[in-house]
Coordinates of C-alpha atoms in Angstrom, one line a residue:
M41 CA -16.9 0.9 9.4
S42 CA -17.9 -2.4 10.9
D43 CA -19.1 -4.0 7.7
L44 CA -16.1 -3.8 5.4
V45 CA -16.6 -5.8 2.2
I46 CA -14.3 -4.3 -0.5
T47 CA -11.0 -3.7 1.3
E48 CA -8.3 -4.4 -1.3
P49 CA -7.6 -2.6 -4.6
Q50 CA -7.7 -4.4 -7.9
I51 CA -4.3 -5.7 -8.7
R52 CA -3.7 -5.1 -12.4
A53 CA -0.1 -6.2 -12.7
I54 CA 2.6 -7.9 -10.6
E55 CA 6.3 -7.9 -11.4
Q56 CA 8.4 -9.8 -9.0
A57 CA 12.2 -10.4 -9.1
D58 CA 14.5 -11.6 -6.2
D59 CA 13.7 -9.5 -3.1
Q60 CA 11.3 -7.0 -4.7
V61 CA 7.8 -6.8 -6.1
S62 CA 6.0 -4.1 -8.0
L63 CA 2.2 -4.1 -7.9
T64 CA 0.0 -2.0 -10.1
L65 CA -3.1 -1.2 -8.1
Y66 CA -6.4 0.4 -9.2
L67 CA -8.2 2.2 -6.5
Q68 CA -11.8 1.5 -7.4
P69 CA -14.4 4.0 -6.1
E70 CA -16.2 1.1 -4.4
L71 CA -13.4 0.6 -1.8
D72 CA -15.0 0.8 1.6
Y73 CA -12.2 3.0 2.8
F74 CA -13.4 5.9 0.7
R75 CA -16.8 5.9 2.5
G76 CA -17.0 8.9 4.8
H77 CA -13.4 9.9 4.3
F78 CA -14.3 12.5 3.2
P79 CA -17.8 13.2 1.9
G80 CA -17.5 14.9 -1.5
A81 CA -13.7 14.6 -1.7
P82 CA -12.7 11.0 -0.8
I83 CA -9.1 10.1 -0.1
L84 CA -7.3 6.9 0.9
A85 CA -6.2 7.1 4.5
G86 CA -2.5 6.7 5.3
V87 CA -3.2 3.9 7.7
V88 CA -4.8 1.9 4.8
Q89 CA -1.7 2.5 2.7
L90 CA 0.5 1.2 5.5
D91 CA -1.8 -1.9 6.0
W92 CA -1.6 -2.7 2.3
A93 CA 2.2 -2.4 2.3
V94 CA 2.4 -4.8 5.2
Q95 CA -0.1 -7.3 3.8
Y96 CA 1.6 -7.4 0.4
A97 CA 5.1 -7.6 1.9
R98 CA 3.9 -10.7 3.8
R99 CA 2.2 -12.1 0.7
Y100 CA 4.8 -11.6 -1.9
L101 CA 8.1 -11.2 0.0
G102 CA 7.4 -13.8 2.8
M103 CA 7.8 -11.3 5.7
T104 CA 6.6 -12.6 9.0
G105 CA 6.1 -11.3 12.5
D106 CA 4.5 -8.1 13.9
I107 CA 5.5 -4.6 12.8
A108 CA 8.1 -3.4 15.3
D109 CA 8.6 0.0 13.7
I110 CA 7.9 2.3 10.8
E111 CA 10.8 4.5 9.7
V112 CA 11.1 7.5 7.5
L113 CA 7.4 7.6 6.8
K114 CA 6.2 10.2 4.4
F115 CA 2.9 11.0 2.8
Q116 CA 3.3 13.4 -0.1
V117 CA 0.2 13.3 -2.4
V118 CA -3.3 12.1 -1.5
M119 CA -4.7 9.0 -3.3
T120 CA -8.2 9.3 -4.7
P121 CA -10.7 7.0 -6.3
E122 CA -10.1 5.7 -9.8
L123 CA -6.3 6.3 -9.5
E124 CA -3.9 3.7 -10.7
V125 CA -0.8 3.5 -8.4
T126 CA 2.3 1.4 -8.3
L127 CA 3.3 -0.1 -5.0
Q128 CA 7.0 -0.9 -4.9
L129 CA 8.2 -3.2 -2.2
V130 CA 12.0 -4.0 -1.7
K131 CA 13.2 -6.4 1.0
K132 CA 16.4 -5.0 2.4
N133 CA 17.1 -7.9 4.8
N134 CA 15.1 -10.4 6.9
D135 CA 13.3 -7.7 8.9
K136 CA 13.1 -4.5 6.7
V137 CA 11.1 -3.7 3.7
L138 CA 11.1 -0.3 1.8
F139 CA 7.8 0.7 0.3
S140 CA 6.7 3.4 -2.0
Y141 CA 3.5 4.3 -3.8
H142 CA 3.7 6.4 -7.0
S143 CA 1.6 7.3 -10.0
E144 CA 1.4 9.8 -12.8
K145 CA 0.7 12.4 -10.1
G146 CA 4.1 11.7 -8.4
Q147 CA 5.2 10.0 -5.2
H148 CA 2.3 9.4 -2.9
A149 CA 3.9 7.8 0.1
S150 CA 7.1 6.0 1.2
G151 CA 8.7 4.5 4.2
R152 CA 10.5 1.5 5.8
L153 CA 8.7 -1.3 7.6
V154 CA 10.6 -3.0 10.3
F155 CA 9.3 -6.5 11.2
A156 CA 9.9 -8.0 14.6
S157 CA 12.5 -10.9 14.4

């Protein structure tokens, strides 16, 4: 996938308070990450879900630095095109953010991002 064009979901809503943000994301079928993964039954790869959690933690919670660790990572339910999911990000301290994705189908993924100090 050298020519990625559509790499972010549509953000339909943002709710932010103190050290947390909740993003309602629409996974449009045109996302480049669905191409070839897998033909006939596309799913959103876990590495993409992690990347979005990191990007949005930086954008909305002001996190900086490289990722030093990913703790208690769980992928429970696959994400498919046309799904609307909520990404919840909670800043626990200056270097840790909890993330979780959920929808009407249940919990999709969760974990803790540890940023290098």
